[in-house]
Amino acid sequence: MDYKSLKPFPEGFLWGGSSSAYQCEGAYLEEGRTLSVSDTAKVPEGTTNFNDGVDHYHRFKEDIALMAEMGFTEFRFSIAWPRIIPQGAGEVNQVAVQHYHDVIDECHKYGIEPVVTLYHFDLPQVLQDKYGGWASRQCIDDFVEYCRVCYKEYGPKVKYFLTINEQNMMALFQGAMYGSEKGQWQANHHMLVAQAKAMILCHEMCDAKVGPAPNITAIYPASSSPEDNLAAMDWDQLRNRLFLDTAVFGTYPEALLNWWKDKGIAPDITDQDWEDLKNGNPDFIAFNYYGAGTVKYVSEEEGKKMKSDTANFMTGLMTYPGMSTAVQNLLQERTSYGMGVDPIGLRVTLRQLWERYHLPLIITENGCGVPDKLEEDGTIHDDYRIDYLRRHIKACQEAITDGVQLFGYSPWSAFDLISTHQGITKRYGFIYINRDEFDLKDMKRIRKDSFYWYQKVCKSNGQEL
Ligand code: BG6
């Protein structure tokens, strides 16, 4: 529905931006850090690896000063597990511990609230080699012990911890590494239990609030057929609710679990696991949003054919025989990298999350990743990014007017960093970093046009869009 006037953003609303350690820090083997599974993953030809990032590890003070100049009241970053505990378990690296104290203190110096992700795609490689990472229950304990160190050190000065970034994307798209569908959902279950225990521990050890950070999106049926509507419900269970019903209610979506049981691929869940899932309660939900999804029904037979078509690998990956397959929504705008641009979908997602879970919400990623052009006079005219963000922020305001309790907007990314698959060419930041794929140049920080625009947004609490 349309409103005659929109409610203002609430006082104290957090305006900021996001990052993750392995995509921006660089210094990948410095001061005791070991490799993570993201460092060892193969990068597409022609794109940089993550080794140098954008040198945020050494330049965090300069970066935070720029964020303060923009008017940030929040900065989301992640702590690197392979820095804090280089062997994954056991000895703690005090140099790394001090580093994140320095980052947090620097934020506080400017009144910026650190929102700290405990785990963003960077499982220590040693744990992957030792016992297969999340395939093993041992990973639950090692993750919880790593969290214990973070809570002890940073708990007294951090108000918001995020447990795991985009567990759903890891589970859905990297499942093949676990050898079978059962293995895939078992590893995912271990992560869910680890998250629940991390939330329990946070509440025992500190006053901080804690929440999950999945990638959540509204799901549209490809047509108005009953089959496609059911497919949209089913995909919503697998893509979204599997990660939030478990976190908030301690239950798996029932139909999904029954479907897995019918196929013989349901994870083994112990009584203690159910207990932990029930007792681990988030204080809020953080979520990343990049555009709604659209699906249609696909039969078992047709779906199997689609999965075996190696020429269309991505479609295969998004196909679940007997349930659904993702389709391109021709009514949705797209960026040059094919990512959806759907501000109304953000309002729908916010509404669904609020109505289902009734927990405060914070958007921890949303953004426009495209190449930017550095002009000869040193300016960057990224009006496309301004347009993208403006429309999404307006959707947030509409959702707030609908009654949704949203307390922060932290788009991806505060400054340019290395994309998960498209190197540094795919840029998201308000601050341009002067480096190319293979030429590190001077890594100078340069304010884009969006920097000045977002400065007005932050400083006017969203009034000047
Ligand atoms: C999210 C991740 O999936 O999307 C980030 O949490 C990632 O790590 C971001 O960078 C944007 O995706 P990409 O592939 O464009 O870097």
Tab-separated table of C-alpha atoms and ligand atoms in Angstrom:
chain	number	residue	atom	x	y	z
A	1	MET	CA	0.000	0.000	0.000
A	2	ASP	CA	0.971	3.632	-0.520
A	3	TYR	CA	1.205	6.136	2.317
A	4	LYS	CA	0.564	9.859	2.267
A	5	SER	CA	3.565	10.380	4.541
A	6	LEU	CA	6.308	8.062	5.743
A	7	LYS	CA	7.477	7.685	9.337
A	8	PRO	CA	10.990	9.056	9.972
A	9	PHE	CA	13.824	6.659	10.784
A	10	PRO	CA	13.865	6.112	14.552
A	11	GLU	CA	16.263	8.119	16.663
A	12	GLY	CA	19.585	6.318	17.106
A	13	PHE	CA	19.097	4.339	13.880
A	14	LEU	CA	22.466	2.842	12.919
A	15	TRP	CA	23.818	4.111	9.607
A	16	GLY	CA	27.007	2.489	8.401
A	17	GLY	CA	28.623	-0.001	6.099
A	18	SER	CA	30.008	-3.540	6.081
A	19	SER	CA	33.149	-5.525	5.341
A	20	SER	CA	34.636	-8.944	6.008
A	21	ALA	CA	38.152	-9.739	7.146
A	22	TYR	CA	39.441	-11.963	4.353
A	23	GLN	CA	38.078	-9.653	1.627
A	24	CYS	CA	39.722	-6.475	2.886
A	25	GLU	CA	42.486	-7.033	5.431
A	26	GLY	CA	45.320	-8.414	3.288
A	27	ALA	CA	48.356	-9.282	5.466
A	28	TYR	CA	47.221	-12.842	4.967
A	29	LEU	CA	50.225	-14.499	6.551
A	30	GLU	CA	51.309	-11.679	8.831
A	31	GLU	CA	51.628	-11.748	12.598
A	32	GLY	CA	50.675	-15.384	12.954
A	33	ARG	CA	47.616	-15.586	10.692
A	34	THR	CA	47.180	-18.891	8.882
A	35	LEU	CA	45.204	-19.686	5.742
A	36	SER	CA	41.432	-19.919	5.675
A	37	VAL	CA	39.316	-22.020	3.322
A	38	SER	CA	38.566	-18.859	1.348
A	39	ASP	CA	42.272	-18.190	0.769
A	40	THR	CA	42.820	-21.659	-0.644
A	41	ALA	CA	39.703	-21.779	-2.852
A	42	LYS	CA	40.365	-21.447	-6.576
A	43	VAL	CA	39.672	-17.943	-7.896
A	44	PRO	CA	38.323	-17.436	-11.434
A	45	GLU	CA	40.965	-16.717	-14.048
A	46	GLY	CA	41.760	-13.024	-14.440
A	47	THR	CA	40.768	-12.093	-10.908
A	48	THR	CA	42.971	-11.443	-7.923
A	49	ASN	CA	43.161	-13.703	-4.876
A	50	PHE	CA	42.532	-12.325	-1.364
A	51	ASN	CA	46.147	-12.163	-0.174
A	52	ASP	CA	46.559	-8.378	-0.252
A	53	GLY	CA	42.902	-7.360	0.049
A	54	VAL	CA	42.791	-3.594	0.251
A	55	ASP	CA	45.387	-3.488	3.043
A	56	HIS	CA	42.747	-2.641	5.650
A	57	TYR	CA	44.805	-4.536	8.254
A	58	HIS	CA	47.418	-1.772	8.125
A	59	ARG	CA	45.169	1.128	7.120
A	60	PHE	CA	42.151	0.575	9.371
A	61	LYS	CA	42.677	3.931	11.134
A	62	GLU	CA	42.543	5.846	7.875
A	63	ASP	CA	39.472	3.842	6.797
A	64	ILE	CA	37.618	4.393	10.059
A	65	ALA	CA	38.424	8.133	9.955
A	66	LEU	CA	36.823	8.277	6.499
A	67	MET	CA	33.759	6.385	7.734
A	68	ALA	CA	33.481	8.868	10.602
A	69	GLU	CA	33.692	11.724	8.107
A	70	MET	CA	30.784	10.123	6.238
A	71	GLY	CA	28.778	10.183	9.457
A	72	PHE	CA	28.740	6.417	10.125
A	73	THR	CA	27.317	5.445	13.486
A	74	GLU	CA	28.013	1.767	12.786
A	75	PHE	CA	30.739	-0.337	11.139
A	76	ARG	CA	30.255	-4.039	10.514
A	77	PHE	CA	33.466	-6.042	10.211
A	78	SER	CA	34.479	-9.618	10.928
A	79	ILE	CA	37.122	-11.081	13.183
A	80	ALA	CA	39.389	-13.573	11.428
A	81	TRP	CA	39.323	-16.914	13.252
A	82	PRO	CA	42.656	-17.941	11.591
A	83	ARG	CA	44.268	-14.837	13.090
A	84	ILE	CA	42.905	-15.255	16.613
A	85	ILE	CA	43.530	-19.022	16.834
A	86	PRO	CA	45.965	-19.842	14.008
A	87	GLN	CA	45.666	-23.611	14.507
A	88	GLY	CA	41.864	-23.396	14.629
A	89	ALA	CA	41.858	-24.718	18.182
A	90	GLY	CA	44.227	-24.197	21.091
A	91	GLU	CA	46.728	-21.387	21.415
A	92	VAL	CA	45.446	-17.824	21.142
A	93	ASN	CA	47.449	-15.281	19.137
A	94	GLN	CA	47.743	-12.227	21.408
A	95	VAL	CA	48.967	-9.949	18.611
A	96	ALA	CA	45.762	-10.617	16.689
A	97	VAL	CA	43.650	-10.176	19.819
A	98	GLN	CA	45.229	-6.747	20.299
A	99	HIS	CA	44.639	-5.846	16.664
A	100	TYR	CA	40.855	-6.155	16.970
A	101	HIS	CA	40.938	-4.282	20.298
A	102	ASP	CA	42.594	-1.469	18.359
A	103	VAL	CA	39.953	-1.604	15.601
A	104	ILE	CA	37.097	-1.521	18.126
A	105	ASP	CA	38.720	1.308	20.101
A	106	GLU	CA	39.225	3.289	16.926
A	107	CYS	CA	35.504	2.947	16.113
A	108	HIS	CA	34.539	4.099	19.583
A	109	LYS	CA	36.826	7.115	19.287
A	110	TYR	CA	34.386	8.440	16.666
A	111	GLY	CA	31.167	7.164	18.255
A	112	ILE	CA	30.888	4.355	15.693
A	113	GLU	CA	29.189	1.182	16.976
A	114	PRO	CA	31.157	-1.921	15.970
A	115	VAL	CA	28.893	-4.733	14.727
A	116	VAL	CA	31.158	-7.759	14.865
A	117	THR	CA	30.742	-10.876	12.729
A	118	LEU	CA	32.417	-13.844	14.383
A	119	TYR	CA	32.668	-15.963	11.256
A	120	HIS	CA	32.543	-14.751	7.668
A	121	PHE	CA	33.527	-17.562	5.242
A	122	ASP	CA	36.999	-17.997	6.800
A	123	LEU	CA	37.182	-21.368	8.517
A	124	PRO	CA	40.840	-22.061	9.344
A	125	GLN	CA	42.169	-24.358	6.618
A	126	VAL	CA	43.892	-26.485	9.272
A	127	LEU	CA	40.484	-27.587	10.569
A	128	GLN	CA	39.307	-28.435	7.077
A	129	ASP	CA	42.436	-30.595	6.603
A	130	LYS	CA	42.308	-32.135	10.076
A	131	TYR	CA	38.717	-33.340	10.221
A	132	GLY	CA	36.810	-32.039	7.188
A	133	GLY	CA	35.652	-28.789	8.810
A	134	TRP	CA	31.908	-28.629	9.430
A	135	ALA	CA	31.490	-32.270	8.413
A	136	SER	CA	32.712	-33.087	11.908
A	137	ARG	CA	30.982	-32.401	15.209
A	138	GLN	CA	34.391	-31.349	16.529
A	139	CYS	CA	33.964	-28.114	14.583
A	140	ILE	CA	31.069	-27.154	16.884
A	141	ASP	CA	33.312	-27.223	19.934
A	142	ASP	CA	36.188	-25.470	18.215
A	143	PHE	CA	33.897	-22.680	17.002
A	144	VAL	CA	32.411	-22.227	20.464
A	145	GLU	CA	35.889	-22.033	22.022
A	146	TYR	CA	36.895	-19.417	19.451
A	147	CYS	CA	33.722	-17.451	20.319
A	148	ARG	CA	34.621	-17.719	24.017
A	149	VAL	CA	37.902	-15.911	23.317
A	150	CYS	CA	36.085	-13.174	21.366
A	151	TYR	CA	33.420	-12.703	24.042
A	152	LYS	CA	36.009	-12.578	26.836
A	153	GLU	CA	38.120	-10.010	25.000
A	154	TYR	CA	35.545	-7.894	23.220
A	155	GLY	CA	32.298	-8.652	25.072
A	156	PRO	CA	32.754	-5.711	27.439
A	157	LYS	CA	32.993	-3.223	24.545
A	158	VAL	CA	30.856	-4.661	21.728
A	159	LYS	CA	27.056	-4.319	21.750
A	160	TYR	CA	26.257	-6.463	18.709
A	161	PHE	CA	27.769	-9.786	17.693
A	162	LEU	CA	26.750	-11.646	14.533
A	163	THR	CA	27.340	-15.386	14.659
A	164	ILE	CA	27.778	-16.702	11.114
A	165	ASN	CA	27.597	-14.780	7.852
A	166	GLU	CA	25.354	-16.327	5.206
A	167	GLN	CA	25.304	-19.870	6.504
A	168	ASN	CA	22.543	-20.486	3.946
A	169	MET	CA	24.753	-19.559	0.998
A	170	MET	CA	27.531	-21.849	2.276
A	171	ALA	CA	25.097	-24.704	2.858
A	172	LEU	CA	23.262	-24.384	-0.441
A	173	PHE	CA	26.146	-23.639	-2.776
A	174	GLN	CA	29.117	-25.441	-1.251
A	175	GLY	CA	27.229	-28.574	-0.280
A	176	ALA	CA	28.975	-30.728	-2.884
A	177	MET	CA	32.160	-30.701	-0.808
A	178	TYR	CA	30.437	-32.952	1.745
A	179	GLY	CA	30.091	-35.799	-0.750
A	180	SER	CA	26.355	-36.490	-0.422
A	181	GLU	CA	23.114	-34.660	0.289
A	182	LYS	CA	22.967	-36.240	3.720
A	183	GLY	CA	26.534	-35.036	4.361
A	184	GLN	CA	25.587	-31.565	3.182
A	185	TRP	CA	22.667	-31.243	5.608
A	186	GLN	CA	24.611	-32.890	8.413
A	187	ALA	CA	27.403	-30.299	8.090
A	188	ASN	CA	24.771	-27.572	7.979
A	189	HIS	CA	23.177	-29.000	11.116
A	190	HIS	CA	26.515	-28.863	12.929
A	191	MET	CA	26.749	-25.185	12.010
A	192	LEU	CA	23.231	-24.548	13.311
A	193	VAL	CA	24.081	-26.186	16.622
A	194	ALA	CA	27.366	-24.253	16.792
A	195	GLN	CA	25.433	-21.040	16.260
A	196	ALA	CA	22.907	-21.919	18.977
A	197	LYS	CA	25.706	-22.681	21.438
A	198	ALA	CA	27.489	-19.459	20.495
A	199	MET	CA	24.309	-17.517	21.289
A	200	ILE	CA	23.893	-19.295	24.622
A	201	LEU	CA	27.512	-18.534	25.507
A	202	CYS	CA	27.188	-14.888	24.533
A	203	HIS	CA	24.269	-14.482	26.915
A	204	GLU	CA	26.212	-16.230	29.677
A	205	MET	CA	29.386	-14.206	29.229
A	206	CYS	CA	28.378	-10.690	28.183
A	207	ASP	CA	25.697	-8.044	27.992
A	208	ALA	CA	26.076	-7.857	24.224
A	209	LYS	CA	23.243	-8.780	21.902
A	210	VAL	CA	23.753	-11.579	19.408
A	211	GLY	CA	22.026	-12.668	16.198
A	212	PRO	CA	22.455	-14.703	13.018
A	213	ALA	CA	23.344	-13.070	9.670
A	214	PRO	CA	21.921	-15.133	6.801
A	215	ASN	CA	21.180	-13.917	3.287
A	216	ILE	CA	17.394	-13.612	3.229
A	217	THR	CA	15.102	-12.770	0.395
A	218	ALA	CA	11.413	-12.900	-0.488
A	219	ILE	CA	10.547	-15.702	-2.910
A	220	TYR	CA	8.147	-15.059	-5.788
A	221	PRO	CA	6.313	-17.828	-7.670
A	222	ALA	CA	7.127	-17.691	-11.410
A	223	SER	CA	3.407	-17.829	-12.238
A	224	SER	CA	0.085	-17.820	-10.459
A	225	SER	CA	-0.224	-21.608	-10.832
A	226	PRO	CA	-0.824	-23.536	-7.589
A	227	GLU	CA	2.300	-25.661	-8.311
A	228	ASP	CA	4.527	-22.610	-8.543
A	229	ASN	CA	3.043	-21.161	-5.367
A	230	LEU	CA	3.829	-24.353	-3.511
A	231	ALA	CA	7.336	-24.363	-5.021
A	232	ALA	CA	7.853	-20.806	-3.711
A	233	MET	CA	6.766	-21.909	-0.212
A	234	ASP	CA	9.088	-24.898	-0.383
A	235	TRP	CA	12.098	-22.929	-1.588
A	236	ASP	CA	11.406	-20.331	1.117
A	237	GLN	CA	11.662	-23.137	3.678
A	238	LEU	CA	14.958	-24.394	2.323
A	239	ARG	CA	16.571	-21.050	1.517
A	240	ASN	CA	15.326	-18.896	4.392
A	241	ARG	CA	13.338	-20.615	7.113
A	242	LEU	CA	15.766	-23.502	7.595
A	243	PHE	CA	18.200	-20.910	8.938
A	244	LEU	CA	15.860	-18.657	10.893
A	245	ASP	CA	13.189	-21.021	12.306
A	246	THR	CA	16.056	-23.050	13.771
A	247	ALA	CA	17.745	-19.951	15.177
A	248	VAL	CA	14.607	-18.300	16.589
A	249	PHE	CA	12.238	-21.174	17.469
A	250	GLY	CA	14.727	-24.045	17.684
A	251	THR	CA	12.685	-26.021	15.160
A	252	TYR	CA	13.293	-27.183	11.599
A	253	PRO	CA	10.549	-26.297	9.063
A	254	GLU	CA	8.350	-29.370	9.347
A	255	ALA	CA	7.576	-30.092	5.692
A	256	LEU	CA	11.252	-29.767	4.783
A	257	LEU	CA	12.349	-32.199	7.461
A	258	ASN	CA	9.669	-34.678	6.392
A	259	TRP	CA	10.761	-34.365	2.758
A	260	TRP	CA	14.368	-35.060	3.739
A	261	LYS	CA	13.298	-38.053	5.835
A	262	ASP	CA	11.341	-39.398	2.875
A	263	LYS	CA	14.479	-39.113	0.725
A	264	GLY	CA	16.720	-40.567	3.456
A	265	ILE	CA	18.888	-37.451	3.662
A	266	ALA	CA	17.741	-35.877	6.937
A	267	PRO	CA	20.585	-34.986	9.310
A	268	ASP	CA	21.036	-36.959	12.532
A	269	ILE	CA	19.808	-34.729	15.346
A	270	THR	CA	20.521	-35.713	18.942
A	271	ASP	CA	18.334	-34.832	21.941
A	272	GLN	CA	21.076	-32.510	23.120
A	273	ASP	CA	21.056	-30.764	19.719
A	274	TRP	CA	17.313	-30.064	20.046
A	275	GLU	CA	17.950	-28.734	23.535
A	276	ASP	CA	20.717	-26.417	22.303
A	277	LEU	CA	18.623	-25.212	19.376
A	278	LYS	CA	15.775	-24.383	21.768
A	279	ASN	CA	18.015	-22.575	24.253
A	280	GLY	CA	20.013	-20.537	21.770
A	281	ASN	CA	17.910	-17.437	21.227
A	282	PRO	CA	18.872	-14.440	19.113
A	283	ASP	CA	18.191	-10.905	20.318
A	284	PHE	CA	17.777	-9.626	16.771
A	285	ILE	CA	18.034	-10.798	13.181
A	286	ALA	CA	20.709	-9.413	10.892
A	287	PHE	CA	20.293	-10.221	7.229
A	288	ASN	CA	21.883	-9.542	3.846
A	289	TYR	CA	19.639	-8.660	0.930
A	290	TYR	CA	20.522	-8.465	-2.769
A	291	GLY	CA	17.186	-8.958	-4.541
A	292	ALA	CA	14.246	-11.345	-4.365
A	293	GLY	CA	14.245	-14.843	-5.864
A	294	THR	CA	11.756	-16.399	-8.279
A	295	VAL	CA	11.061	-20.128	-8.656
A	296	LYS	CA	8.826	-22.564	-10.447
A	297	TYR	CA	7.872	-26.144	-9.763
A	298	VAL	CA	9.992	-28.851	-11.315
A	299	SER	CA	9.214	-32.576	-11.321
A	300	GLU	CA	11.690	-35.203	-10.115
A	301	GLU	CA	12.438	-36.366	-13.651
A	302	GLU	CA	12.744	-32.927	-15.232
A	303	GLY	CA	14.795	-31.661	-12.280
A	304	LYS	CA	17.288	-34.535	-12.530
A	305	LYS	CA	17.798	-33.746	-16.217
A	306	MET	CA	18.432	-30.094	-15.395
A	307	LYS	CA	20.946	-31.048	-12.737
A	308	SER	CA	22.927	-33.238	-15.097
A	309	ASP	CA	23.141	-30.512	-17.760
A	310	THR	CA	26.702	-29.353	-17.116
A	311	ALA	CA	26.394	-26.527	-19.674
A	312	ASN	CA	23.931	-24.861	-17.304
A	313	PHE	CA	25.754	-25.466	-14.072
A	314	MET	CA	24.188	-22.558	-12.149
A	315	THR	CA	20.635	-23.603	-13.040
A	316	GLY	CA	21.491	-27.119	-11.916
A	317	LEU	CA	22.767	-25.806	-8.617
A	318	MET	CA	19.492	-23.949	-8.045
A	319	THR	CA	17.339	-26.962	-8.957
A	320	TYR	CA	15.800	-29.347	-6.458
A	321	PRO	CA	14.121	-32.226	-8.340
A	322	GLY	CA	10.559	-32.744	-7.147
A	323	MET	CA	10.448	-29.268	-5.616
A	324	SER	CA	11.629	-26.143	-7.437
A	325	THR	CA	14.082	-24.462	-9.767
A	326	ALA	CA	15.129	-20.817	-9.881
A	327	VAL	CA	14.101	-18.794	-12.909
A	328	GLN	CA	15.115	-15.386	-14.133
A	329	ASN	CA	12.410	-12.864	-13.287
A	330	LEU	CA	12.050	-10.735	-16.401
A	331	LEU	CA	10.093	-8.148	-14.435
A	332	GLN	CA	13.076	-7.522	-12.166
A	333	GLU	CA	15.881	-5.067	-13.000
A	334	ARG	CA	19.454	-6.403	-12.983
A	335	THR	CA	22.932	-4.985	-12.558
A	336	SER	CA	25.570	-5.634	-15.224
A	337	TYR	CA	26.675	-8.649	-13.137
A	338	GLY	CA	23.148	-10.070	-13.237
A	339	MET	CA	22.288	-9.294	-9.624
A	340	GLY	CA	18.652	-8.345	-9.075
A	341	VAL	CA	17.673	-4.790	-8.200
A	342	ASP	CA	14.447	-5.056	-6.244
A	343	PRO	CA	13.716	-2.471	-3.546
A	344	ILE	CA	10.082	-3.588	-3.222
A	345	GLY	CA	11.409	-7.087	-2.578
A	346	LEU	CA	13.325	-5.611	0.352
A	347	ARG	CA	10.097	-4.219	1.815
A	348	VAL	CA	8.432	-7.614	1.329
A	349	THR	CA	11.391	-9.366	2.980
A	350	LEU	CA	11.377	-6.960	5.927
A	351	ARG	CA	7.653	-7.443	6.395
A	352	GLN	CA	7.892	-11.244	6.233
A	353	LEU	CA	10.763	-11.354	8.732
A	354	TRP	CA	9.021	-9.041	11.165
A	355	GLU	CA	5.689	-10.848	10.928
A	356	ARG	CA	7.285	-14.283	11.359
A	357	TYR	CA	9.795	-13.614	14.086
A	358	HIS	CA	8.944	-10.299	15.763
A	359	LEU	CA	12.585	-9.547	16.477
A	360	PRO	CA	14.389	-6.266	15.756
A	361	LEU	CA	16.038	-6.328	12.326
A	362	ILE	CA	19.234	-4.900	10.900
A	363	ILE	CA	20.288	-5.034	7.246
A	364	THR	CA	23.939	-6.035	7.222
A	365	GLU	CA	24.447	-6.152	3.442
A	366	ASN	CA	22.749	-4.629	0.389
A	367	GLY	CA	24.545	-2.921	-2.426
A	368	CYS	CA	25.442	-2.375	-6.010
A	369	GLY	CA	28.567	-4.173	-7.213
A	370	VAL	CA	29.762	-2.856	-10.563
A	371	PRO	CA	33.023	-1.537	-12.039
A	372	ASP	CA	33.665	2.140	-11.263
A	373	LYS	CA	35.669	4.547	-13.398
A	374	LEU	CA	38.326	6.710	-11.823
A	375	GLU	CA	38.297	9.929	-13.871
A	376	GLU	CA	41.473	11.791	-14.723
A	377	ASP	CA	40.597	14.519	-12.239
A	378	GLY	CA	40.387	11.898	-9.461
A	379	THR	CA	36.592	11.766	-9.162
A	380	ILE	CA	34.259	8.758	-9.357
A	381	HIS	CA	30.729	9.434	-10.555
A	382	ASP	CA	28.755	6.458	-9.248
A	383	ASP	CA	25.238	7.821	-9.680
A	384	TYR	CA	23.987	4.226	-10.358
A	385	ARG	CA	25.040	3.280	-6.795
A	386	ILE	CA	23.326	6.330	-5.327
A	387	ASP	CA	20.145	5.467	-7.214
A	388	TYR	CA	20.288	1.832	-6.056
A	389	LEU	CA	20.845	2.712	-2.398
A	390	ARG	CA	18.331	5.562	-2.385
A	391	ARG	CA	15.552	3.247	-3.577
A	392	HIS	CA	16.423	0.570	-1.034
A	393	ILE	CA	16.569	3.065	1.823
A	394	LYS	CA	13.162	4.383	0.774
A	395	ALA	CA	11.868	0.774	0.921
A	396	CYS	CA	13.250	0.548	4.478
A	397	GLN	CA	11.324	3.671	5.413
A	398	GLU	CA	8.151	2.239	3.917
A	399	ALA	CA	8.651	-0.957	5.916
A	400	ILE	CA	9.201	1.081	9.076
A	401	THR	CA	5.939	2.877	8.300
A	402	ASP	CA	4.330	-0.565	7.899
A	403	GLY	CA	5.411	-1.224	11.495
A	404	VAL	CA	8.645	-3.158	11.035
A	405	GLN	CA	11.232	-2.643	13.771
A	406	LEU	CA	14.388	-1.955	11.793
A	407	PHE	CA	17.340	-0.535	13.727
A	408	GLY	CA	20.151	-0.268	11.208
A	409	TYR	CA	21.256	-0.198	7.593
A	410	SER	CA	24.789	-1.355	6.826
A	411	PRO	CA	25.242	-1.719	3.068
A	412	TRP	CA	27.960	-3.677	1.309
A	413	SER	CA	30.484	-2.317	1.406
A	414	ALA	CA	31.900	0.525	3.455
A	415	PHE	CA	34.880	0.740	1.072
A	416	ASP	CA	35.872	-1.262	-2.005
A	417	LEU	CA	37.117	-4.743	-1.240
A	418	ILE	CA	37.664	-8.005	-3.090
A	419	SER	CA	34.425	-9.575	-4.311
A	420	THR	CA	33.906	-13.256	-3.532
A	421	HIS	CA	34.200	-14.218	-7.225
A	422	GLN	CA	34.816	-11.107	-9.303
A	423	GLY	CA	37.963	-9.615	-7.800
A	424	ILE	CA	38.339	-5.888	-7.208
A	425	THR	CA	36.702	-4.969	-10.514
A	426	LYS	CA	33.274	-5.510	-8.980
A	427	ARG	CA	33.207	-2.626	-6.540
A	428	TYR	CA	30.595	-1.855	-3.900
A	429	GLY	CA	32.148	0.820	-1.668
A	430	PHE	CA	31.609	4.496	-0.941
A	431	ILE	CA	35.399	4.782	-0.878
A	432	TYR	CA	37.376	3.825	-3.968
A	433	ILE	CA	40.588	1.881	-3.413
A	434	ASN	CA	43.192	2.583	-6.033
A	435	ARG	CA	44.311	-0.917	-7.025
A	436	ASP	CA	43.607	-3.224	-9.933
A	437	GLU	CA	43.339	-6.994	-10.144
A	438	PHE	CA	47.086	-7.580	-10.292
A	439	ASP	CA	48.604	-4.125	-9.892
A	440	LEU	CA	48.413	-3.009	-6.265
A	441	LYS	CA	49.248	0.617	-7.217
A	442	ASP	CA	49.189	2.929	-4.170
A	443	MET	CA	45.895	1.699	-2.610
A	444	LYS	CA	44.969	5.344	-2.151
A	445	ARG	CA	41.517	5.923	-0.649
A	446	ILE	CA	39.355	8.207	-2.821
A	447	ARG	CA	35.870	9.512	-1.994
A	448	LYS	CA	33.253	8.564	-4.618
A	449	ASP	CA	30.206	10.751	-5.342
A	450	SER	CA	28.205	8.243	-3.286
A	451	PHE	CA	30.440	9.105	-0.298
A	452	TYR	CA	29.129	12.683	-0.242
A	453	TRP	CA	25.557	11.568	-0.885
A	454	TYR	CA	25.608	8.957	1.915
A	455	GLN	CA	27.172	11.527	4.231
A	456	LYS	CA	23.989	13.584	3.890
A	457	VAL	CA	21.826	10.507	4.463
A	458	CYS	CA	23.716	9.522	7.632
A	459	LYS	CA	23.854	13.022	9.035
A	460	SER	CA	20.153	13.737	8.372
A	461	ASN	CA	19.072	10.335	9.783
A	462	GLY	CA	17.709	9.344	6.400
A	463	GLN	CA	15.736	12.530	5.817
A	464	GLU	CA	17.871	13.751	2.907
A	465	LEU	CA	17.732	11.038	0.345
B	1	BG6	C1	27.594	-11.702	0.363
B	1	BG6	C2	28.797	-11.947	1.195
B	1	BG6	O1	27.234	-12.917	-0.177
B	1	BG6	O2	27.673	-10.916	-0.766
B	1	BG6	C3	29.973	-11.033	0.913
B	1	BG6	O3	28.508	-11.955	2.562
B	1	BG6	C4	30.044	-10.759	-0.572
B	1	BG6	O4	31.116	-11.643	1.426
B	1	BG6	C5	28.764	-10.047	-0.983
B	1	BG6	O5	31.172	-10.045	-0.966
B	1	BG6	C6	28.712	-9.616	-2.435
B	1	BG6	O6	28.937	-10.718	-3.272
B	1	BG6	P1	30.090	-10.682	-4.355
B	1	BG6	O7	30.167	-12.050	-4.895
B	1	BG6	O8	29.679	-9.683	-5.355
B	1	BG6	O9	31.340	-10.283	-3.640
